[in-house]
Tab-separated table of C-alpha atoms and ligand atoms in Angstrom:
chain	number	residue	atom	x	y	z
A	23	MET	CA	11.716	-33.026	-39.030
A	24	THR	CA	10.991	-33.715	-35.320
A	25	GLN	CA	8.262	-36.353	-34.936
A	26	LEU	CA	5.051	-34.389	-34.416
A	27	GLU	CA	2.840	-35.249	-31.482
A	28	THR	CA	0.045	-32.961	-32.610
A	29	ALA	CA	-0.791	-31.143	-35.821
A	30	ILE	CA	-3.401	-28.390	-35.952
A	31	ARG	CA	-4.557	-28.367	-39.550
A	32	GLY	CA	-6.516	-26.065	-41.781
A	33	GLY	CA	-6.809	-23.018	-39.516
A	34	THR	CA	-5.745	-19.388	-39.849
A	35	VAL	CA	-2.874	-18.585	-37.500
A	36	VAL	CA	-3.266	-15.146	-35.924
A	37	THR	CA	-0.279	-13.578	-34.207
A	38	ALA	CA	0.738	-10.047	-33.229
A	39	GLU	CA	2.265	-9.614	-36.697
A	40	GLY	CA	-0.308	-11.050	-39.039
A	41	MET	CA	-2.783	-13.707	-40.145
A	42	ILE	CA	-1.665	-16.624	-42.287
A	43	ARG	CA	-3.186	-19.894	-43.403
A	44	ALA	CA	-0.862	-22.422	-41.780
A	45	ASP	CA	-0.732	-25.754	-40.003
A	46	VAL	CA	0.935	-25.852	-36.581
A	47	GLY	CA	3.111	-28.777	-35.487
A	48	ILE	CA	3.667	-29.520	-31.811
A	49	ALA	CA	6.200	-31.745	-30.062
A	50	GLY	CA	7.429	-31.743	-26.465
A	51	GLY	CA	4.805	-29.162	-25.544
A	52	ARG	CA	6.248	-26.589	-27.943
A	53	VAL	CA	5.565	-25.291	-31.415
A	54	VAL	CA	8.070	-26.985	-33.707
A	55	ALA	CA	6.592	-26.403	-37.171
A	56	LEU	CA	4.539	-23.851	-39.073
A	57	ALA	CA	3.872	-24.907	-42.632
A	58	GLU	CA	1.400	-24.685	-45.472
A	59	SER	CA	0.694	-28.336	-44.966
A	60	LEU	CA	2.013	-30.770	-42.355
A	61	PRO	CA	2.273	-34.560	-42.574
A	62	ASP	CA	0.256	-36.767	-40.260
A	63	ALA	CA	0.947	-36.605	-36.560
A	64	ALA	CA	-0.002	-38.852	-33.654
A	65	ARG	CA	-2.972	-36.555	-33.148
A	66	VAL	CA	-4.567	-34.241	-35.694
A	67	ILE	CA	-6.837	-31.381	-34.713
A	68	GLU	CA	-8.896	-30.058	-37.591
A	69	ALA	CA	-9.268	-26.283	-37.481
A	70	ASP	CA	-11.021	-25.454	-40.768
A	71	GLY	CA	-12.751	-22.096	-40.458
A	72	LEU	CA	-11.167	-21.412	-37.063
A	73	TRP	CA	-8.602	-18.878	-35.929
A	74	VAL	CA	-5.547	-20.349	-34.234
A	75	MET	CA	-4.413	-17.825	-31.653
A	76	PRO	CA	-1.993	-17.729	-28.702
A	77	GLY	CA	-3.570	-18.737	-25.388
A	78	GLY	CA	-4.363	-15.633	-23.365
A	79	VAL	CA	-1.854	-14.217	-20.894
A	80	ASP	CA	-3.674	-12.410	-18.079
A	81	SER	CA	-1.059	-10.347	-16.280
A	82	HIS	CA	-3.314	-9.108	-13.471
A	83	CYS	CA	-5.344	-11.658	-11.470
A	84	HIS	CA	-5.937	-12.080	-7.755
A	85	ILE	CA	-6.083	-15.801	-7.072
A	86	GLU	CA	-6.380	-17.416	-3.644
A	87	GLU	CA	-4.752	-14.325	-2.131
A	88	ALA	CA	-4.521	-14.835	1.628
A	89	GLN	CA	-6.151	-12.145	3.781
A	90	PRO	CA	-4.601	-10.733	6.992
A	91	GLY	CA	-7.713	-11.664	9.006
A	92	GLY	CA	-7.551	-15.320	7.844
A	93	GLY	CA	-8.911	-17.074	4.777
A	94	ALA	CA	-8.159	-16.266	1.161
A	95	ASN	CA	-9.918	-15.156	-2.029
A	96	GLU	CA	-12.679	-17.618	-2.821
A	97	GLU	CA	-11.160	-18.307	-6.224
A	98	SER	CA	-8.597	-21.068	-5.674
A	99	PHE	CA	-5.815	-21.916	-8.091
A	100	VAL	CA	-7.905	-24.896	-9.232
A	101	THR	CA	-11.160	-22.996	-9.813
A	102	ALA	CA	-9.291	-20.070	-11.375
A	103	SER	CA	-7.527	-22.447	-13.750
A	104	ARG	CA	-10.860	-23.876	-14.822
A	105	ALA	CA	-12.287	-20.396	-15.341
A	106	ALA	CA	-9.268	-19.238	-17.316
A	107	PHE	CA	-9.257	-22.298	-19.574
A	108	ALA	CA	-12.978	-21.946	-20.236
A	109	GLY	CA	-12.257	-18.474	-21.645
A	110	GLY	CA	-9.081	-19.228	-23.616
A	111	THR	CA	-6.422	-18.064	-21.134
A	112	THR	CA	-3.435	-20.318	-20.388
A	113	SER	CA	-1.115	-18.171	-18.227
A	114	VAL	CA	-1.570	-15.638	-15.450
A	115	VAL	CA	0.497	-13.341	-13.324
A	116	CYS	CA	-1.022	-13.189	-9.844
A	117	PHE	CA	0.035	-11.753	-6.507
A	118	ILE	CA	2.041	-12.489	-3.397
A	119	PRO	CA	0.662	-10.275	-0.632
A	120	GLN	CA	2.586	-8.423	2.040
A	121	TRP	CA	0.697	-7.396	5.153
A	122	LYS	CA	1.749	-4.209	6.931
A	123	GLY	CA	4.147	-5.179	9.718
A	124	GLY	CA	4.873	-8.532	8.052
A	125	GLY	CA	7.541	-9.809	5.711
A	126	LEU	CA	7.611	-11.245	2.200
A	127	LEU	CA	9.082	-14.695	2.600
A	128	GLU	CA	6.413	-16.308	4.747
A	129	ARG	CA	3.754	-15.174	2.310
A	130	LEU	CA	5.819	-16.408	-0.650
A	131	ALA	CA	5.983	-19.899	0.861
A	132	ASP	CA	2.223	-19.851	1.398
A	133	VAL	CA	1.511	-18.757	-2.182
A	134	GLU	CA	3.874	-21.383	-3.577
A	135	ALA	CA	2.030	-24.088	-1.638
A	136	ARG	CA	-1.352	-22.884	-2.898
A	137	ALA	CA	-0.200	-22.449	-6.511
A	138	ALA	CA	1.170	-26.007	-6.554
A	139	HIS	CA	-2.444	-27.067	-7.295
A	140	ALA	CA	-2.824	-24.844	-10.370
A	141	MET	CA	-3.483	-26.140	-13.874
A	142	LEU	CA	-2.601	-22.730	-15.299
A	143	ASP	CA	0.982	-21.678	-15.890
A	144	HIS	CA	1.656	-18.826	-13.516
A	145	ALA	CA	4.083	-16.126	-12.434
A	146	PHE	CA	3.848	-13.727	-9.485
A	147	HIS	CA	3.926	-10.012	-8.748
A	148	GLN	CA	5.188	-9.110	-5.269
A	149	ILE	CA	2.898	-6.611	-3.488
A	150	ILE	CA	4.834	-4.232	-1.225
A	151	THR	CA	2.779	-2.527	1.503
A	152	ASP	CA	5.517	-2.022	4.097
A	153	PRO	CA	8.866	-1.193	2.477
A	154	THR	CA	11.089	-1.308	5.554
A	155	ASP	CA	14.856	-1.520	5.114
A	156	ALA	CA	14.771	-5.124	6.366
A	157	VAL	CA	12.153	-6.066	3.773
A	158	LEU	CA	13.869	-4.331	0.868
A	159	GLU	CA	17.452	-5.237	1.740
A	160	ARG	CA	17.137	-8.746	3.182
A	161	GLU	CA	13.928	-10.261	1.823
A	162	LEU	CA	13.414	-8.701	-1.592
A	163	PRO	CA	16.691	-10.087	-3.033
A	164	GLN	CA	15.486	-13.605	-2.134
A	165	VAL	CA	12.121	-12.961	-3.777
A	166	VAL	CA	13.822	-11.716	-6.952
A	167	ALA	CA	16.139	-14.725	-6.932
A	168	LYS	CA	12.995	-16.867	-7.235
A	169	GLY	CA	12.245	-15.211	-10.574
A	170	ILE	CA	9.732	-12.605	-9.407
A	171	ARG	CA	10.395	-9.448	-11.386
A	172	SER	CA	7.447	-7.128	-10.796
A	173	LEU	CA	6.491	-5.227	-7.657
A	174	LYS	CA	2.962	-3.923	-7.065
A	175	ALA	CA	2.392	-0.660	-5.191
A	176	PHE	CA	-0.988	0.628	-4.024
A	177	LEU	CA	-1.375	4.386	-3.633
A	178	THR	CA	-4.715	3.948	-1.841
A	179	TYR	CA	-6.490	1.628	0.691
A	180	ASP	CA	-5.827	1.849	4.450
A	181	SER	CA	-4.190	-1.546	4.649
A	182	MET	CA	-1.983	-1.193	1.611
A	183	HIS	CA	-1.270	2.360	0.607
A	184	LEU	CA	2.238	3.786	0.294
A	185	ASP	CA	3.029	7.447	0.877
A	186	ASP	CA	5.352	9.221	-1.559
A	187	GLY	CA	8.492	8.430	0.469
A	188	GLN	CA	7.599	4.752	0.666
A	189	PHE	CA	6.711	4.615	-3.016
A	190	LEU	CA	10.098	6.150	-3.869
A	191	LYS	CA	11.792	3.418	-1.811
A	192	VAL	CA	9.949	0.755	-3.816
A	193	LEU	CA	10.931	2.395	-7.105
A	194	VAL	CA	14.579	2.528	-6.053
A	195	ALA	CA	14.569	-1.106	-4.908
A	196	ALA	CA	12.994	-2.153	-8.217
A	197	LYS	CA	15.634	-0.249	-10.159
A	198	ARG	CA	18.441	-1.956	-8.230
A	199	HIS	CA	16.928	-5.402	-8.831
A	200	GLY	CA	15.779	-5.039	-12.446
A	201	CYS	CA	12.052	-5.284	-11.655
A	202	LEU	CA	9.002	-3.606	-13.178
A	203	VAL	CA	6.764	-1.607	-10.801
A	204	THR	CA	2.998	-1.876	-11.307
A	205	VAL	CA	0.821	0.722	-9.591
A	206	HIS	CA	-2.753	1.163	-8.391
A	207	CYS	CA	-3.252	4.895	-8.869
A	208	GLU	CA	-5.930	6.647	-6.805
A	209	ASN	CA	-5.467	9.438	-4.243
A	210	TYR	CA	-5.794	7.937	-0.754
A	211	ALA	CA	-6.578	11.095	1.251
A	212	ALA	CA	-9.071	12.482	-1.246
A	213	ILE	CA	-11.014	9.214	-1.378
A	214	ASN	CA	-11.163	8.881	2.407
A	215	TRP	CA	-12.294	12.480	2.750
A	216	ARG	CA	-15.085	11.980	0.228
A	217	ILE	CA	-16.134	8.656	1.806
A	218	GLU	CA	-16.492	10.332	5.223
A	219	ALA	CA	-18.583	13.146	3.756
A	220	LEU	CA	-20.800	10.757	1.778
A	221	LEU	CA	-21.434	8.550	4.806
A	222	ALA	CA	-22.137	11.577	7.007
A	223	ALA	CA	-24.744	12.678	4.449
A	224	GLY	CA	-26.364	9.230	4.561
A	225	MET	CA	-25.268	8.424	0.995
A	226	THR	CA	-24.362	4.795	1.568
A	227	ALA	CA	-25.738	2.839	-1.425
A	228	PRO	CA	-23.321	0.968	-3.763
A	229	LYS	CA	-23.568	3.717	-6.406
A	230	TYR	CA	-21.710	6.110	-4.100
A	231	HIS	CA	-18.593	3.988	-4.552
A	232	ALA	CA	-18.154	5.847	-7.857
A	233	TRP	CA	-18.866	9.210	-6.232
A	234	ALA	CA	-16.136	8.559	-3.657
A	235	ARG	CA	-13.436	8.040	-6.285
A	236	PRO	CA	-14.056	10.237	-9.361
A	237	PRO	CA	-11.653	10.300	-12.339
A	238	VAL	CA	-9.734	13.256	-10.886
A	239	VAL	CA	-8.379	11.115	-8.005
A	240	GLU	CA	-7.170	8.559	-10.525
A	241	ARG	CA	-5.661	11.240	-12.752
A	242	GLU	CA	-3.808	12.880	-9.849
A	243	ALA	CA	-2.288	9.613	-8.604
A	244	THR	CA	-1.368	8.531	-12.137
A	245	HIS	CA	0.424	11.833	-12.678
A	246	ARG	CA	2.242	11.514	-9.337
A	247	ALA	CA	3.239	7.877	-9.877
A	248	ILE	CA	4.694	8.723	-13.284
A	249	ALA	CA	6.508	11.795	-11.968
A	250	LEU	CA	8.127	9.862	-9.123
A	251	ALA	CA	9.073	7.011	-11.467
A	252	GLU	CA	10.619	9.628	-13.770
A	253	VAL	CA	12.665	11.104	-10.920
A	254	VAL	CA	14.063	7.651	-10.128
A	255	ASP	CA	14.209	6.529	-13.793
A	256	GLN	CA	12.256	3.356	-13.072
A	257	PRO	CA	9.894	1.770	-15.642
A	258	ILE	CA	6.283	1.412	-14.422
A	259	GLN	CA	2.966	0.044	-15.564
A	260	ILE	CA	-0.231	1.846	-14.530
A	261	PHE	CA	-2.793	-0.794	-13.644
A	262	HIS	CA	-6.496	-0.741	-14.528
A	263	VAL	CA	-6.809	2.643	-16.248
A	264	SER	CA	-10.518	3.488	-16.266
A	265	CYS	CA	-10.702	6.892	-17.919
A	266	VAL	CA	-9.169	9.188	-20.475
A	267	GLU	CA	-8.001	11.672	-17.820
A	268	ALA	CA	-5.569	9.085	-16.458
A	269	ALA	CA	-4.689	7.741	-19.909
A	270	ASP	CA	-3.810	11.287	-21.022
A	271	GLU	CA	-1.174	11.432	-18.275
A	272	ILE	CA	0.345	8.218	-19.620
A	273	ALA	CA	0.249	9.499	-23.210
A	274	ARG	CA	2.049	12.701	-22.234
A	275	ALA	CA	4.756	10.782	-20.395
A	276	GLN	CA	5.176	8.305	-23.258
A	277	ALA	CA	5.632	11.266	-25.614
A	278	ARG	CA	8.483	12.464	-23.356
A	279	GLY	CA	10.091	9.026	-23.715
A	280	VAL	CA	9.288	7.837	-20.188
A	281	LYS	CA	9.017	4.049	-19.849
A	282	VAL	CA	5.409	3.860	-18.704
A	283	TRP	CA	2.779	1.407	-19.915
A	284	GLY	CA	-0.975	1.479	-19.404
A	285	GLU	CA	-3.281	-1.445	-18.689
A	286	THR	CA	-7.055	-1.381	-18.895
A	287	CYS	CA	-9.698	-4.047	-18.234
A	288	PRO	CA	-12.996	-5.085	-19.917
A	289	GLN	CA	-15.037	-3.528	-17.092
A	290	TYR	CA	-13.925	-0.088	-18.295
A	291	PHE	CA	-15.501	-0.524	-21.716
A	292	THR	CA	-18.528	-2.639	-20.799
A	293	LEU	CA	-19.773	-1.599	-17.324
A	294	THR	CA	-20.881	1.820	-16.111
A	295	ALA	CA	-21.363	3.765	-12.897
A	296	GLY	CA	-25.066	3.268	-13.604
A	297	ASP	CA	-24.677	-0.480	-13.032
A	298	MET	CA	-23.865	0.295	-9.394
A	299	ASP	CA	-27.259	2.007	-9.184
A	300	ARG	CA	-29.242	-1.147	-9.926
A	301	PRO	CA	-32.178	-1.839	-7.573
A	302	GLY	CA	-31.582	-3.123	-4.055
A	303	PHE	CA	-28.033	-4.198	-3.344
A	304	GLU	CA	-27.390	-5.501	-6.897
A	305	GLY	CA	-25.061	-2.579	-7.595
A	306	ALA	CA	-22.442	-4.199	-5.338
A	307	LYS	CA	-21.877	-6.803	-8.068
A	308	PHE	CA	-20.229	-4.129	-10.217
A	309	MET	CA	-18.012	-2.532	-7.571
A	310	CYS	CA	-14.338	-2.506	-8.394
A	311	SER	CA	-11.627	0.125	-8.176
A	312	PRO	CA	-11.190	2.336	-10.037
A	313	ALA	CA	-14.961	2.462	-10.457
A	314	PRO	CA	-16.661	1.895	-13.809
A	315	ARG	CA	-17.346	5.323	-15.362
A	316	GLU	CA	-20.114	6.844	-17.496
A	317	ALA	CA	-20.960	5.086	-20.786
A	318	GLU	CA	-19.344	7.902	-22.818
A	319	GLU	CA	-15.976	6.910	-21.366
A	320	HIS	CA	-16.015	3.570	-23.208
A	321	ALA	CA	-15.290	5.113	-26.617
A	322	ARG	CA	-12.467	7.178	-25.099
A	323	VAL	CA	-10.884	4.086	-23.568
A	324	TRP	CA	-11.069	2.359	-26.973
A	325	GLU	CA	-9.406	5.352	-28.576
A	326	MET	CA	-6.538	5.073	-26.075
A	327	ILE	CA	-6.296	1.353	-26.859
A	328	ARG	CA	-6.215	2.066	-30.587
A	329	ARG	CA	-3.469	4.640	-30.106
A	330	GLY	CA	-1.414	2.119	-28.115
A	331	VAL	CA	-1.379	4.279	-24.984
A	332	LEU	CA	-3.184	1.410	-23.262
A	333	ASP	CA	-1.462	-1.684	-24.620
A	334	ILE	CA	-2.628	-4.498	-22.340
A	335	VAL	CA	-6.136	-5.628	-21.389
A	336	SER	CA	-6.092	-7.729	-18.220
A	337	SER	CA	-9.048	-8.939	-16.190
A	338	ASP	CA	-8.071	-7.700	-12.691
A	339	HIS	CA	-9.989	-10.810	-11.643
A	340	CYS	CA	-10.541	-10.098	-7.947
A	341	ALA	CA	-13.600	-12.096	-7.166
A	342	PHE	CA	-16.048	-12.077	-4.283
A	343	SER	CA	-19.332	-13.945	-4.395
A	344	PHE	CA	-22.468	-11.898	-3.844
A	345	GLU	CA	-23.755	-14.055	-0.992
A	346	GLY	CA	-21.739	-15.918	1.647
A	347	THR	CA	-19.510	-15.055	4.583
A	348	ALA	CA	-16.712	-13.627	2.430
A	349	GLY	CA	-19.029	-12.103	-0.182
A	350	LYS	CA	-20.176	-8.650	-1.218
A	351	ARG	CA	-23.061	-8.886	1.279
A	352	GLN	CA	-21.005	-10.217	4.196
A	353	ASN	CA	-22.013	-7.132	6.200
A	354	GLY	CA	-25.629	-7.231	5.072
A	355	ASP	CA	-26.807	-4.279	3.030
A	356	ALA	CA	-24.123	-2.128	4.637
A	357	SER	CA	-22.533	1.036	3.247
A	358	PHE	CA	-20.485	0.948	0.045
A	359	ALA	CA	-17.395	1.693	2.153
A	360	VAL	CA	-17.299	-1.836	3.594
A	361	ILE	CA	-18.243	-3.827	0.485
A	362	PRO	CA	-15.219	-5.769	-0.808
A	363	ASN	CA	-13.837	-4.254	-4.018
A	364	GLY	CA	-13.315	-6.333	-7.098
A	365	ILE	CA	-15.145	-8.390	-9.712
A	366	PRO	CA	-14.581	-11.690	-11.520
A	367	GLY	CA	-13.429	-11.511	-15.150
A	368	LEU	CA	-10.948	-14.273	-15.906
A	369	THR	CA	-13.254	-16.185	-18.272
A	370	ALA	CA	-15.028	-13.234	-19.846
A	371	ARG	CA	-11.894	-11.188	-20.633
A	372	LEU	CA	-11.001	-12.619	-24.031
A	373	PRO	CA	-14.566	-12.968	-25.376
A	374	LEU	CA	-15.351	-9.374	-24.321
A	375	VAL	CA	-12.208	-7.903	-25.893
A	376	PHE	CA	-12.748	-9.956	-29.037
A	377	SER	CA	-16.413	-9.065	-29.324
A	378	GLU	CA	-16.185	-5.384	-28.430
A	379	GLY	CA	-12.886	-4.970	-30.263
A	380	VAL	CA	-12.569	-7.261	-33.274
A	381	ALA	CA	-16.200	-8.137	-33.997
A	382	LYS	CA	-17.248	-4.477	-33.754
A	383	GLY	CA	-14.397	-3.404	-36.040
A	384	ARG	CA	-12.537	-1.307	-33.473
A	385	ILE	CA	-9.288	-3.306	-33.627
A	386	SER	CA	-7.716	-5.895	-35.904
A	387	PRO	CA	-7.359	-9.559	-34.931
A	388	GLU	CA	-3.600	-8.983	-34.625
A	389	HIS	CA	-4.212	-6.101	-32.221
A	390	PHE	CA	-6.425	-8.403	-30.140
A	391	VAL	CA	-3.530	-10.864	-29.855
A	392	ARG	CA	-1.143	-8.074	-28.864
A	393	LEU	CA	-3.473	-6.735	-26.150
A	394	THR	CA	-4.322	-10.065	-24.583
A	395	ALA	CA	-1.259	-12.282	-25.046
A	396	THR	CA	1.854	-10.839	-26.712
A	397	ASN	CA	2.143	-7.503	-24.909
A	398	PRO	CA	1.532	-8.912	-21.416
A	399	ALA	CA	4.044	-11.694	-22.107
A	400	LYS	CA	6.642	-9.151	-23.242
A	401	LEU	CA	6.093	-6.656	-20.449
A	402	MET	CA	6.176	-9.379	-17.800
A	403	GLY	CA	9.315	-11.055	-19.139
A	404	LEU	CA	7.527	-14.205	-20.327
A	405	TRP	CA	8.292	-13.705	-24.022
A	406	PRO	CA	9.190	-15.581	-26.242
A	407	ARG	CA	8.056	-18.637	-24.269
A	408	LYS	CA	4.519	-17.261	-23.894
A	409	GLY	CA	2.288	-14.937	-25.911
A	410	GLY	CA	2.947	-16.065	-29.485
A	411	ILE	CA	2.806	-18.919	-31.972
A	412	HIS	CA	6.357	-19.275	-33.260
A	413	ILE	CA	8.999	-21.981	-33.326
A	414	GLY	CA	10.085	-22.769	-29.776
A	415	ALA	CA	7.125	-21.129	-28.025
A	416	ASP	CA	5.086	-23.148	-25.559
A	417	ALA	CA	2.163	-24.596	-27.507
A	418	ASP	CA	-0.468	-22.548	-25.650
A	419	ILE	CA	-3.034	-22.266	-28.410
A	420	ALA	CA	-6.696	-21.334	-28.563
A	421	LEU	CA	-8.918	-22.319	-31.482
A	422	TRP	CA	-11.463	-19.548	-31.943
A	423	ASP	CA	-14.711	-19.468	-33.822
A	424	PRO	CA	-14.718	-15.766	-34.758
A	425	THR	CA	-18.422	-15.719	-35.586
A	426	ARG	CA	-19.984	-17.764	-32.819
A	427	ARG	CA	-22.508	-15.812	-30.755
A	428	THR	CA	-22.782	-16.584	-27.050
A	429	ARG	CA	-24.862	-15.044	-24.275
A	430	LEU	CA	-22.689	-14.801	-21.155
A	431	THR	CA	-24.030	-16.595	-18.098
A	432	ASN	CA	-22.491	-17.368	-14.753
A	433	ALA	CA	-22.446	-21.089	-15.560
A	434	LEU	CA	-20.200	-20.420	-18.587
A	435	MET	CA	-17.641	-18.683	-16.357
A	436	GLN	CA	-16.817	-21.938	-14.505
A	437	HIS	CA	-15.432	-19.904	-11.582
A	438	ALA	CA	-16.128	-20.360	-7.864
A	439	ILE	CA	-18.224	-17.199	-7.741
A	440	ASP	CA	-22.030	-17.044	-7.602
A	441	TYR	CA	-22.453	-14.318	-10.229
A	442	THR	CA	-20.856	-12.596	-13.201
A	443	PRO	CA	-21.158	-8.839	-13.745
A	444	TYR	CA	-21.416	-9.639	-17.468
A	445	GLU	CA	-24.588	-11.767	-17.182
A	446	GLY	CA	-26.704	-11.508	-20.331
A	447	ILE	CA	-24.174	-9.704	-22.535
A	448	GLU	CA	-24.053	-11.253	-26.003
A	449	VAL	CA	-20.579	-11.721	-27.456
A	450	THR	CA	-19.353	-12.660	-30.917
A	451	GLY	CA	-16.316	-14.951	-31.000
A	452	TRP	CA	-15.593	-17.829	-28.643
A	453	PRO	CA	-12.703	-20.234	-27.921
A	454	LEU	CA	-13.756	-23.794	-28.776
A	455	ARG	CA	-10.567	-25.603	-27.802
A	456	LEU	CA	-7.500	-24.750	-25.793
A	457	LEU	CA	-4.083	-26.349	-25.659
A	458	ARG	CA	-1.667	-25.691	-22.795
A	459	ARG	CA	1.849	-26.782	-23.690
A	460	GLY	CA	0.367	-29.035	-26.350
A	461	GLU	CA	-2.176	-30.719	-24.104
A	462	VAL	CA	-5.871	-30.175	-24.794
A	463	VAL	CA	-7.147	-28.650	-21.544
A	464	MET	CA	-10.530	-27.429	-22.802
A	465	ALA	CA	-12.805	-28.693	-25.576
A	466	ASP	CA	-16.297	-27.262	-26.109
A	467	GLY	CA	-16.248	-25.820	-22.608
A	468	GLU	CA	-15.184	-29.097	-20.968
A	469	VAL	CA	-12.015	-28.520	-18.908
A	470	SER	CA	-9.885	-31.607	-18.500
A	471	ALA	CA	-6.565	-30.619	-16.892
A	472	GLU	CA	-5.165	-32.277	-13.771
A	473	PRO	CA	-4.736	-30.112	-10.661
A	474	GLY	CA	-1.003	-29.565	-10.163
A	475	SER	CA	-0.218	-29.705	-13.887
A	476	GLY	CA	0.358	-25.925	-14.119
A	477	ARG	CA	3.944	-24.686	-14.138
A	478	TYR	CA	5.521	-21.836	-12.255
A	479	LEU	CA	7.137	-19.371	-14.652
A	480	PRO	CA	10.316	-17.888	-13.124
A	481	ARG	CA	11.405	-14.725	-14.895
A	482	ALA	CA	14.996	-13.922	-15.820
A	483	PRO	CA	16.254	-10.326	-16.137
A	484	TYR	CA	14.824	-8.751	-19.304
A	485	PRO	CA	15.762	-5.570	-21.166
A	486	MET	CA	12.248	-4.153	-21.513
A	487	VAL	CA	12.285	-2.969	-17.890
A	488	ALA	CA	15.826	-1.566	-17.940
A	489	PRO	CA	15.987	2.108	-16.893
A	490	ARG	CA	16.467	4.666	-19.683
A	491	GLY	CA	19.576	6.203	-18.144
A	492	VAL	CA	17.879	9.603	-17.943
A	493	VAL	CA	17.914	11.197	-14.476
A	494	PRO	CA	17.604	14.852	-13.389
A	495	PHE	CA	20.945	16.684	-13.772
A	496	GLY	CA	22.553	13.348	-14.665
A	497	PHE	CA	22.661	12.476	-10.958
A	498	ASP	CA	21.402	8.928	-10.290
A	499	ALA	CA	20.274	9.195	-6.668
A	500	ALA	CA	19.167	5.541	-6.703
A	501	ASN	CA	22.739	4.390	-7.193
A	502	ALA	CA	24.677	7.185	-5.459
B	17	DUC	N1	-7.120	-3.098	-7.233
B	17	DUC	C1	-6.712	-4.145	-7.871
B	17	DUC	O1	-5.714	-4.081	-8.562
B	17	DUC	N2	-7.390	-5.252	-7.777
B	17	DUC	C2	-8.552	-5.410	-7.023
B	17	DUC	C3	-8.963	-4.274	-6.227
B	17	DUC	C4	-8.194	-3.074	-6.471
B	17	DUC	O2	-8.522	-2.036	-5.989
B	18	ZN	ZN1	-5.524	-2.045	-8.037
B	19	ZN	ZN1	-5.932	-6.046	-9.059
């Protein structure tokens, strides 16, 4: 047998398929042995009473994303790595922006330079906001050649939204290049119309963020995104599904055989529209898009998770501090329409899914692993290297105490942000230790990785995002 560098002994290994009592042997940063009992290794980690689970894969995080007006998200690749490790996550997929009127390649170079400081392993989605022929024909092939195999489309926001014609162009380009398309689904015109009316009526407080973008605008855009993807025969993932109305659209399409996947986030089963109505300006701390819904929606989201309609839980970590020049209050107590959208969640994601899901008996431990590690790794083309504990996989392993109770505080998040929307929530289940490629990068909350030790994860073509070969009248307009 290969000489073991590390043996994790005495724990219960939890994977997407099952739970078994097994020791895990690690060499060269990979899992090389799974056995009832392993011989001594250079280092032995005792895991009696603990669950040995794959490190989390968070396939939707905004990290150090540069802004057109200068500056970048407060969360740097270093602080985000610390936050992720503190919560049991070892890999992320984050974003390369495109600014309207600009190209892809200059932004790619900038992101690569920033990500060189990461401790996390990381891959990228390419955001497309301006799908000109030059961008799609000359630049996109170079982006794909770098191993970037998912494109992100926004159907709302002034600075990012695509109309139907532009969205179709992105779908076609993705189909030609073997990429997944991920989509932010909300109706642009309807939201802007409601924002104008709310502001004109003097309804400016943070809680009106939810009033501006009710579930129907999410449902409509989800339906339209799926329909257009179906016309092109291009697989898509619907990002951050907040409500059953939108999830129902996904379920219907899945039943027709369409290749569409649904992601949700912890904010949609823990936060509510009522949180945005907290006294003073506090509500801004809970503002993200889509907006958190009424409390009754939480059980419906869980039902969609249980059914497998929503098969990934990401954080959509898109963090702005409350105070400070780039924060939620950068414009003072201004209207909801100018408060930056997004909340931090990289650290809290796994404990919240575990606590609300496994500890409350809504899902099995195996389902937890699927939602938070295996499914994102598969859908993003990172499997079998990431997302599981099997021979040959990177030894990204979290040791969980499934019974430990923890009250969430901002200090525990270890991010660069001055608040957490989850302050005070008590969770059951917590990661005590984390290995990234066999190296202990977190022990009892102490993060020890070196900046720059994270690896970029280029993605090769993968069959999961291949088109079905079903197009209207058998005529493939994307390849005519
Ligand atoms: N959509 C995202 O995907 N992330 C942050 C903000 C948003 O609207
Ligand atoms: Zn979005
Ligand atoms: Zn996002």
